[in-house]
CSV table of C-alpha atoms and ligand atoms in Angstrom, one decimal:
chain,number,residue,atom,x,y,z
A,1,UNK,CA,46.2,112.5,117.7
A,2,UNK,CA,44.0,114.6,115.0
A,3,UNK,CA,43.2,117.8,116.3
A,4,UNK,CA,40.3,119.1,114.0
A,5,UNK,CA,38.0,122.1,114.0
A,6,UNK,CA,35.5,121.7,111.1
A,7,UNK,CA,32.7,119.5,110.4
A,8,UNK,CA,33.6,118.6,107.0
A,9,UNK,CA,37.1,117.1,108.3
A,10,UNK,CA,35.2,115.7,111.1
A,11,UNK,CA,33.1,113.8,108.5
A,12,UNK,CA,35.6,112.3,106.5
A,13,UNK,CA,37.8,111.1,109.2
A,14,UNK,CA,34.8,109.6,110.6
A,15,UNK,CA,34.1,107.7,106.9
A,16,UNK,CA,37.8,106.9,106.6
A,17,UNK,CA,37.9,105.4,110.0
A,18,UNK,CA,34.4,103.5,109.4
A,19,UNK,CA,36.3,102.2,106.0
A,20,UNK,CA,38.4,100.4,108.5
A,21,UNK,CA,36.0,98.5,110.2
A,22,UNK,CA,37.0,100.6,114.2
A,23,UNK,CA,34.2,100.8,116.8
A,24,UNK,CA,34.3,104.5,117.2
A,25,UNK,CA,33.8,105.3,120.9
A,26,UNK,CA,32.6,109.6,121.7
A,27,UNK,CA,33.0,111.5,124.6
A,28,UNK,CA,31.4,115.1,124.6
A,29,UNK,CA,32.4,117.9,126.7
A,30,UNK,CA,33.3,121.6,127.7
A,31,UNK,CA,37.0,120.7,128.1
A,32,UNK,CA,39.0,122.2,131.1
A,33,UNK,CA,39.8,118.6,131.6
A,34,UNK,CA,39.8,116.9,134.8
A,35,UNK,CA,39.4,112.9,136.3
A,36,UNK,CA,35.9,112.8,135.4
A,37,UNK,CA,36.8,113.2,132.1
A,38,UNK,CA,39.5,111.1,131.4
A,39,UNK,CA,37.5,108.3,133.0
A,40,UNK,CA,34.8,108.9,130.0
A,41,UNK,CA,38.0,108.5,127.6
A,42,UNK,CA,39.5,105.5,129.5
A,43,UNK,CA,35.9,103.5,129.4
A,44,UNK,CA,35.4,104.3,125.6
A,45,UNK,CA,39.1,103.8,125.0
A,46,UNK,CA,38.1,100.1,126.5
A,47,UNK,CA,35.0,99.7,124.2
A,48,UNK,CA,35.5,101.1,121.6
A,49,UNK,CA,38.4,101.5,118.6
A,50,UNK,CA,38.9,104.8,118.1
A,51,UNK,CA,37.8,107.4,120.3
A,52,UNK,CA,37.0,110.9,119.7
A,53,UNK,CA,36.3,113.4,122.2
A,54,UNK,CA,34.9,116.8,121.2
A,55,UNK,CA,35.7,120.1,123.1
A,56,UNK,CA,32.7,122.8,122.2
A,57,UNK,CA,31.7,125.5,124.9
A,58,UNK,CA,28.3,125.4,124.1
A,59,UNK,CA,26.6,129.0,124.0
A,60,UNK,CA,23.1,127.4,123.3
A,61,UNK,CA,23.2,125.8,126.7
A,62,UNK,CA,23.8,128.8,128.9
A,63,UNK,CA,21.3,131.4,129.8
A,64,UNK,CA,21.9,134.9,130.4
A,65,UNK,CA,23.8,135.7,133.2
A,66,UNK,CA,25.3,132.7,133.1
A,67,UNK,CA,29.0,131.8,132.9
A,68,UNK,CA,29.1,131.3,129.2
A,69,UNK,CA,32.2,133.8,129.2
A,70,UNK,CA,34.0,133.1,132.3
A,71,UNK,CA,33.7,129.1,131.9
A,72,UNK,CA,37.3,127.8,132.4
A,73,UNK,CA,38.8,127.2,128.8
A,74,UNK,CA,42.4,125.8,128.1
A,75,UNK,CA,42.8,124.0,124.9
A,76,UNK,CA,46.2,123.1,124.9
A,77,UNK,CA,46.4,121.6,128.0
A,78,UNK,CA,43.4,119.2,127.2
A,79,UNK,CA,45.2,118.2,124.1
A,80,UNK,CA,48.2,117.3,126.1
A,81,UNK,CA,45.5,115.3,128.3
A,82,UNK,CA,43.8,114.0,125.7
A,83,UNK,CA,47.1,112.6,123.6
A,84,UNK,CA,48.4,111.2,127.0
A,85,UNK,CA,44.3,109.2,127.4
A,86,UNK,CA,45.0,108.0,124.2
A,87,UNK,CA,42.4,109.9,122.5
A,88,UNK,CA,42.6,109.3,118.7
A,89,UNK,CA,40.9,112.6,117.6
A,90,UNK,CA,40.0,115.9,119.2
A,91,UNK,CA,36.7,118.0,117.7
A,92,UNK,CA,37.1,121.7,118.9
A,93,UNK,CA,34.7,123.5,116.3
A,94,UNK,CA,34.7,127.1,116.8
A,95,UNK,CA,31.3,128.4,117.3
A,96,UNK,CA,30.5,129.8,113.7
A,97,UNK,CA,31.3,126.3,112.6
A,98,UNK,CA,28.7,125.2,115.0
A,99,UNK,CA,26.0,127.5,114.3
A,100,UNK,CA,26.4,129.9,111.1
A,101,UNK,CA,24.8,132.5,110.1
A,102,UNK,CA,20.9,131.7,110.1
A,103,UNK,CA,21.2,128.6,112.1
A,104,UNK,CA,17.3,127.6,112.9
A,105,UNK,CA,17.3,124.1,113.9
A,106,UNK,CA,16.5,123.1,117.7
A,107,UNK,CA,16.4,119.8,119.3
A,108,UNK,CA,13.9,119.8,122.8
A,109,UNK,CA,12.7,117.0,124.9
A,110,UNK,CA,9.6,117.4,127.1
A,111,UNK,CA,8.7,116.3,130.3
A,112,UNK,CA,12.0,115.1,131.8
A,113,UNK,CA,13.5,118.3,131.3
A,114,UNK,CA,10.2,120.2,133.1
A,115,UNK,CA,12.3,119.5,136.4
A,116,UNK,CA,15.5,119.5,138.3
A,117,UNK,CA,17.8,121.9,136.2
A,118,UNK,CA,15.4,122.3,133.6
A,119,UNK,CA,12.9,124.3,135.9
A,120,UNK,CA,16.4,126.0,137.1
A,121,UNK,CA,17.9,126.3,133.7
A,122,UNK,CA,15.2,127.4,131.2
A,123,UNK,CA,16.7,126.7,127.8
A,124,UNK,CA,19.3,124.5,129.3
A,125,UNK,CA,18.4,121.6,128.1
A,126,UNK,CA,17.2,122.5,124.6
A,127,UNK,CA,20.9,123.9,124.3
A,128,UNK,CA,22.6,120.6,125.2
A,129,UNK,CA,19.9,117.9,123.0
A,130,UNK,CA,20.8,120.8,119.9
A,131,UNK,CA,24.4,120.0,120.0
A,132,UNK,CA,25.0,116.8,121.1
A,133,UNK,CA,22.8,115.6,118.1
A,134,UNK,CA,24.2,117.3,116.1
A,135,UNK,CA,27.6,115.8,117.4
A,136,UNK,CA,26.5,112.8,117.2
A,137,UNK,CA,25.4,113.3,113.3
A,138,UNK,CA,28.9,114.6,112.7
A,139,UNK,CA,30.6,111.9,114.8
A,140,UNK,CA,28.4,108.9,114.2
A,141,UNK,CA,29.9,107.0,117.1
A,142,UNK,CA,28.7,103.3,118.1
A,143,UNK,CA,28.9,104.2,121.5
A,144,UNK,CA,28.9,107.7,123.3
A,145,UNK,CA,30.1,108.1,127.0
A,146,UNK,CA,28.3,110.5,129.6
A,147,UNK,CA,29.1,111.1,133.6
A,148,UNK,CA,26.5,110.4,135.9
A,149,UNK,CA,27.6,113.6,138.1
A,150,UNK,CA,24.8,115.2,134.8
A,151,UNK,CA,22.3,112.4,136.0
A,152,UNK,CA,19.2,114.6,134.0
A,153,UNK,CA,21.6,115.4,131.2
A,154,UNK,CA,22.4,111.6,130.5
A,155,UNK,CA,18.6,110.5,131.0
A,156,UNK,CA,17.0,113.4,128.8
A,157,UNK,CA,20.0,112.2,125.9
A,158,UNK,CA,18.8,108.6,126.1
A,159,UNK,CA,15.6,109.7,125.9
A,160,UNK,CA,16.5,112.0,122.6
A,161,UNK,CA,18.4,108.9,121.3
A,162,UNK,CA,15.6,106.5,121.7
A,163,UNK,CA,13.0,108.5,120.2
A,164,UNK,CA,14.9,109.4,117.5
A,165,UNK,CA,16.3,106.2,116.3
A,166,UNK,CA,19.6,107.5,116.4
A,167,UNK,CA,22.4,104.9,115.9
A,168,UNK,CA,24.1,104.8,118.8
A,169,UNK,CA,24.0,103.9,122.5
A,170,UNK,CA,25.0,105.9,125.7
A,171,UNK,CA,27.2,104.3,128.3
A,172,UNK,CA,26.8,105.9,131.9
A,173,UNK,CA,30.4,106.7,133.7
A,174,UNK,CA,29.8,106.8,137.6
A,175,UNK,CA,30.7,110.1,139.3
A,176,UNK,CA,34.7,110.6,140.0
A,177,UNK,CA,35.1,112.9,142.9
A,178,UNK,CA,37.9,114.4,144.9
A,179,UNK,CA,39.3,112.6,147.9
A,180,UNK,CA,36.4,114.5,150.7
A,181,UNK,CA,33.8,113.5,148.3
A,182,UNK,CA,33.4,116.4,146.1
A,183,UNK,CA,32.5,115.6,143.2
A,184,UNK,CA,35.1,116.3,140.0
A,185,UNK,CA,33.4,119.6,138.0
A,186,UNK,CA,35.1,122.3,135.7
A,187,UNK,CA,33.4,125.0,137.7
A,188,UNK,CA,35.0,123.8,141.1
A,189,UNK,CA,37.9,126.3,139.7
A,190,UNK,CA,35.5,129.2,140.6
A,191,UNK,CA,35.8,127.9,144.7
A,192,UNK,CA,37.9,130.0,146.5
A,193,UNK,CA,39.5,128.2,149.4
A,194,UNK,CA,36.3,128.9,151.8
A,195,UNK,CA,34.0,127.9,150.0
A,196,UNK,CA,36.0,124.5,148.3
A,197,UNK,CA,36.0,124.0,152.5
A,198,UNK,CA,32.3,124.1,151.9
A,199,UNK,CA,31.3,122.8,148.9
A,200,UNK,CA,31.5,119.0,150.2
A,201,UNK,CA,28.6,119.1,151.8
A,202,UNK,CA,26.3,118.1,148.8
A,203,UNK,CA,27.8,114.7,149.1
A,204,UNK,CA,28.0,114.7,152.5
A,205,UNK,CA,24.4,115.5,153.0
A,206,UNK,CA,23.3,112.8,149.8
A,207,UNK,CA,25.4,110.1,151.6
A,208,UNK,CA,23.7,110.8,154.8
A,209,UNK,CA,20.3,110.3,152.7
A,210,UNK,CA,21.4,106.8,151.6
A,211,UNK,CA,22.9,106.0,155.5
A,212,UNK,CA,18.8,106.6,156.2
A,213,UNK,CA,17.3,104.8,153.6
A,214,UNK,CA,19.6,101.6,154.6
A,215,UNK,CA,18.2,101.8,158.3
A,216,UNK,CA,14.5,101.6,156.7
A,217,UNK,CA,13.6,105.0,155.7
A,218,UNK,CA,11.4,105.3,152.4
A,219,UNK,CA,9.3,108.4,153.4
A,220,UNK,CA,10.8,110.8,150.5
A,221,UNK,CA,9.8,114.0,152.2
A,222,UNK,CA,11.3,113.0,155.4
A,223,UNK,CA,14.7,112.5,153.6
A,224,UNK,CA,14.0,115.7,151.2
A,225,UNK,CA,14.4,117.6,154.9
A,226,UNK,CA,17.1,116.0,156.4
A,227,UNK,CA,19.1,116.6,153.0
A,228,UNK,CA,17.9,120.7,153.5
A,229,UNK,CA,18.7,120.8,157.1
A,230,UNK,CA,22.3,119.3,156.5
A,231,UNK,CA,23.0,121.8,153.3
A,232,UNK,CA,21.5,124.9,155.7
A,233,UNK,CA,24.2,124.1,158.5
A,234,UNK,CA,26.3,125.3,155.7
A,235,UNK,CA,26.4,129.4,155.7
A,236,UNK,CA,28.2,129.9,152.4
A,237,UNK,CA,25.6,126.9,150.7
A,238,UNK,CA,22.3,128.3,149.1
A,239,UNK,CA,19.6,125.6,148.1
A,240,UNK,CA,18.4,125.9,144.4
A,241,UNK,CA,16.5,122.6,144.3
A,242,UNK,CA,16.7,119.2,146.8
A,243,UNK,CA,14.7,116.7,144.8
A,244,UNK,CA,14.2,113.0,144.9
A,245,UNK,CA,12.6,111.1,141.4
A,246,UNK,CA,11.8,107.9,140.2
A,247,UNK,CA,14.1,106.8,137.1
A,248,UNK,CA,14.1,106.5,134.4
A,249,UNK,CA,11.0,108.8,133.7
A,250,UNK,CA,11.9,111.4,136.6
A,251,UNK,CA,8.7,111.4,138.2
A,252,UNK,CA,8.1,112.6,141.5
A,253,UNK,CA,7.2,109.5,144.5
A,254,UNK,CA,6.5,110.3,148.0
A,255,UNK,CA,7.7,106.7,148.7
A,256,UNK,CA,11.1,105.4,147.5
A,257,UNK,CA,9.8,102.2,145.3
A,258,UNK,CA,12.7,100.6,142.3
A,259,UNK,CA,15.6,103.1,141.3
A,260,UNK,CA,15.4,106.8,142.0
A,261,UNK,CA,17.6,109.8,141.6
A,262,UNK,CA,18.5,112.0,144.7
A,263,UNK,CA,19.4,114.8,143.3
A,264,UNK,CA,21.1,118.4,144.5
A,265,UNK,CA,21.7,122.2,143.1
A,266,UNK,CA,23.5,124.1,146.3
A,267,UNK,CA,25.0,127.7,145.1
A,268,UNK,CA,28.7,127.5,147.5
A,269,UNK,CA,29.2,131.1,147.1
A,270,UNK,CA,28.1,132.7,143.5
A,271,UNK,CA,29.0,128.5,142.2
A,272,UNK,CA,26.2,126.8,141.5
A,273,UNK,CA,27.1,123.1,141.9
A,274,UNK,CA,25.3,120.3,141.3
A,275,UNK,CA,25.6,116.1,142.7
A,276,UNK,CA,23.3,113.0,143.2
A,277,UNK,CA,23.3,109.7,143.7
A,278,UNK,CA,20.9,106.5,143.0
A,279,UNK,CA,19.1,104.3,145.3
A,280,UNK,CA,17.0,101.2,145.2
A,281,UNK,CA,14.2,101.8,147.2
B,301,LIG,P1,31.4,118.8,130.8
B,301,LIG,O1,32.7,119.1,130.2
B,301,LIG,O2,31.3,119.3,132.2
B,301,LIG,O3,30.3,119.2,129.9
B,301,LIG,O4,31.3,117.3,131.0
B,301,LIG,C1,31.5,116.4,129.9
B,301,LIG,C2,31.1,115.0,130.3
B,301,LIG,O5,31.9,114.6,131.4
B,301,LIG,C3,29.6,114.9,130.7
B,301,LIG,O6,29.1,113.7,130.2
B,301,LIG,C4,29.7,114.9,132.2
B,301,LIG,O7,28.6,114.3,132.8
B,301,LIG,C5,31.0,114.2,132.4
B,301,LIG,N1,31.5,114.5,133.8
B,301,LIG,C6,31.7,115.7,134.3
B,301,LIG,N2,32.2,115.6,135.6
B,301,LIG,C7,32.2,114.3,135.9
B,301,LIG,C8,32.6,113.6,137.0
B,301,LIG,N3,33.0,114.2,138.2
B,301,LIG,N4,32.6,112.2,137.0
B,301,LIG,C9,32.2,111.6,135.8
B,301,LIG,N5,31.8,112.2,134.7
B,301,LIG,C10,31.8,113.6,134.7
């Protein structure tokens, strides 16, 4: 496995490799690899010829006060889980490489980011769309491979790659969770053992939500406050946002109609996590 940490390397690997004829399959992340993430790799390792994951703590995509310097970071351990996934190349950039000096470029989609963790997350989004294209110019995969757990995340990059004719298409990976339904995220690690007792409960109170909807109910306000009630019995769980849209274009319904998003962001202690699932209304 090539472990590389500048763009120009990056590049030529990526023309040498296209020389060859290989599919190349990209999986972006943070790192601090866990199952969620090695499902990405398995599904493009399945697709695709040669697969390239990229490790870059993104500053752009964290707003002050956030936990751009606490986020969990452990290089060598994701190359060790990377190698063992059968990853052929690793991208871990340093952040001047990323942004030098003078950097002035910035990719935004509107609309679908006006919501959900873009009204939570100002900036957020803007961060993510910036670096993922300009992973995806580095990388030029055929394919790229995104969780579901970041439902808005993987919507708002279709949307970027759609409207600008960018090369490539975006496979969705269902969520992988933990045995009580918690699902797999690189800030779990901040849960102390309270409030890991705790944090279930987003699924718990989504799954509920889809137990009502199969016995008839379509009334989105009426599930909206049975999702809220079930989080409040919770004391270490604070609400930032219980919302229900339509996808793909995130619009708000009273009345569950084709395939929306149920989405959650519950602080369990200072953690802010985030889950949702989809239903056919
Ligand atoms: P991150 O390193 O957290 O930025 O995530 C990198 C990629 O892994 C993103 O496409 C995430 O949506 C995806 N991902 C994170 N957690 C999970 C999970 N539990 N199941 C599936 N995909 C995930």
């Amino acid at each position: 496995m090539r472990l590389i940490d500048k763009i120009d390397e990056m590049k030529s690997l990526v023309k040498e490799v296209r020389g060859q004829k290989k599919t190349i399959g990209f999986v972006p992340t943070m790192g601090c690899f866990h199952a969620g993430h090695r499902a990405l790799i398995r599904e493009a390792k399945t697709k695709t010829d040669f697969v390239v994951a990229s490790i870059f703590v993104n500053p752009l995509q964290f707003g002050v006060g956030e936990d751009y310097e606490e986020y969990p970071r452990d290089l060598s351990r994701d190359l060790a889980l990377a190698e063992q996934a059968g990853v052929a190349a690793v991208f871990a950039p340093p952040v001047e490489e990323m942004y030098p000096r003078g950097y002035a470029t910035f990719v935004e989609v509107e609309k679908l980011t006006a919501r959900l963790c873009g009204s939570s997350r100002p900036g957020h989004f803007r961060g993510v769309t910036t670096v993922v294209a300009k992973l995806f110019n580095i990388v030029q995969p055929d394919l790229a491979f995104l969780g579901q757990k970041d439902a808005q995340q993987a919507v708002v990059l279709q949307k970027m790659v759609a409207d600008l004719d960018m090369n490539l298409q975006i496979e969705i990976v269902p969520t992988v969770r933990e045995k009580d339904g918690l699902a797999m995220s690189s800030r779990n690690s901040y849960l102390d053992p309270e409030e890991r007792r705790a944090a279930p409960v987003l699924f718990r109170s989504l799954t509920a939500a889809k137990k009502l909807i199969e016995s008839g109910t379509r009334d989105t306000e009426l599930l909206k406050e049975e999702i809220t009630r079930l989080i409040r019995q919770e004391p270490l769980a604070g609400i930032d946002y219980v919302e229900i849209l339509a996808l793909p274009d995130l619009a708000g319904t009273a009345y569950l109609q084709g395939r929306n998003l149920i989405a959650v962001a519950v602080f369990i202690g200072r953690t802010r996590l985030i889950d949702n699932i989809v239903v056919e209304g």
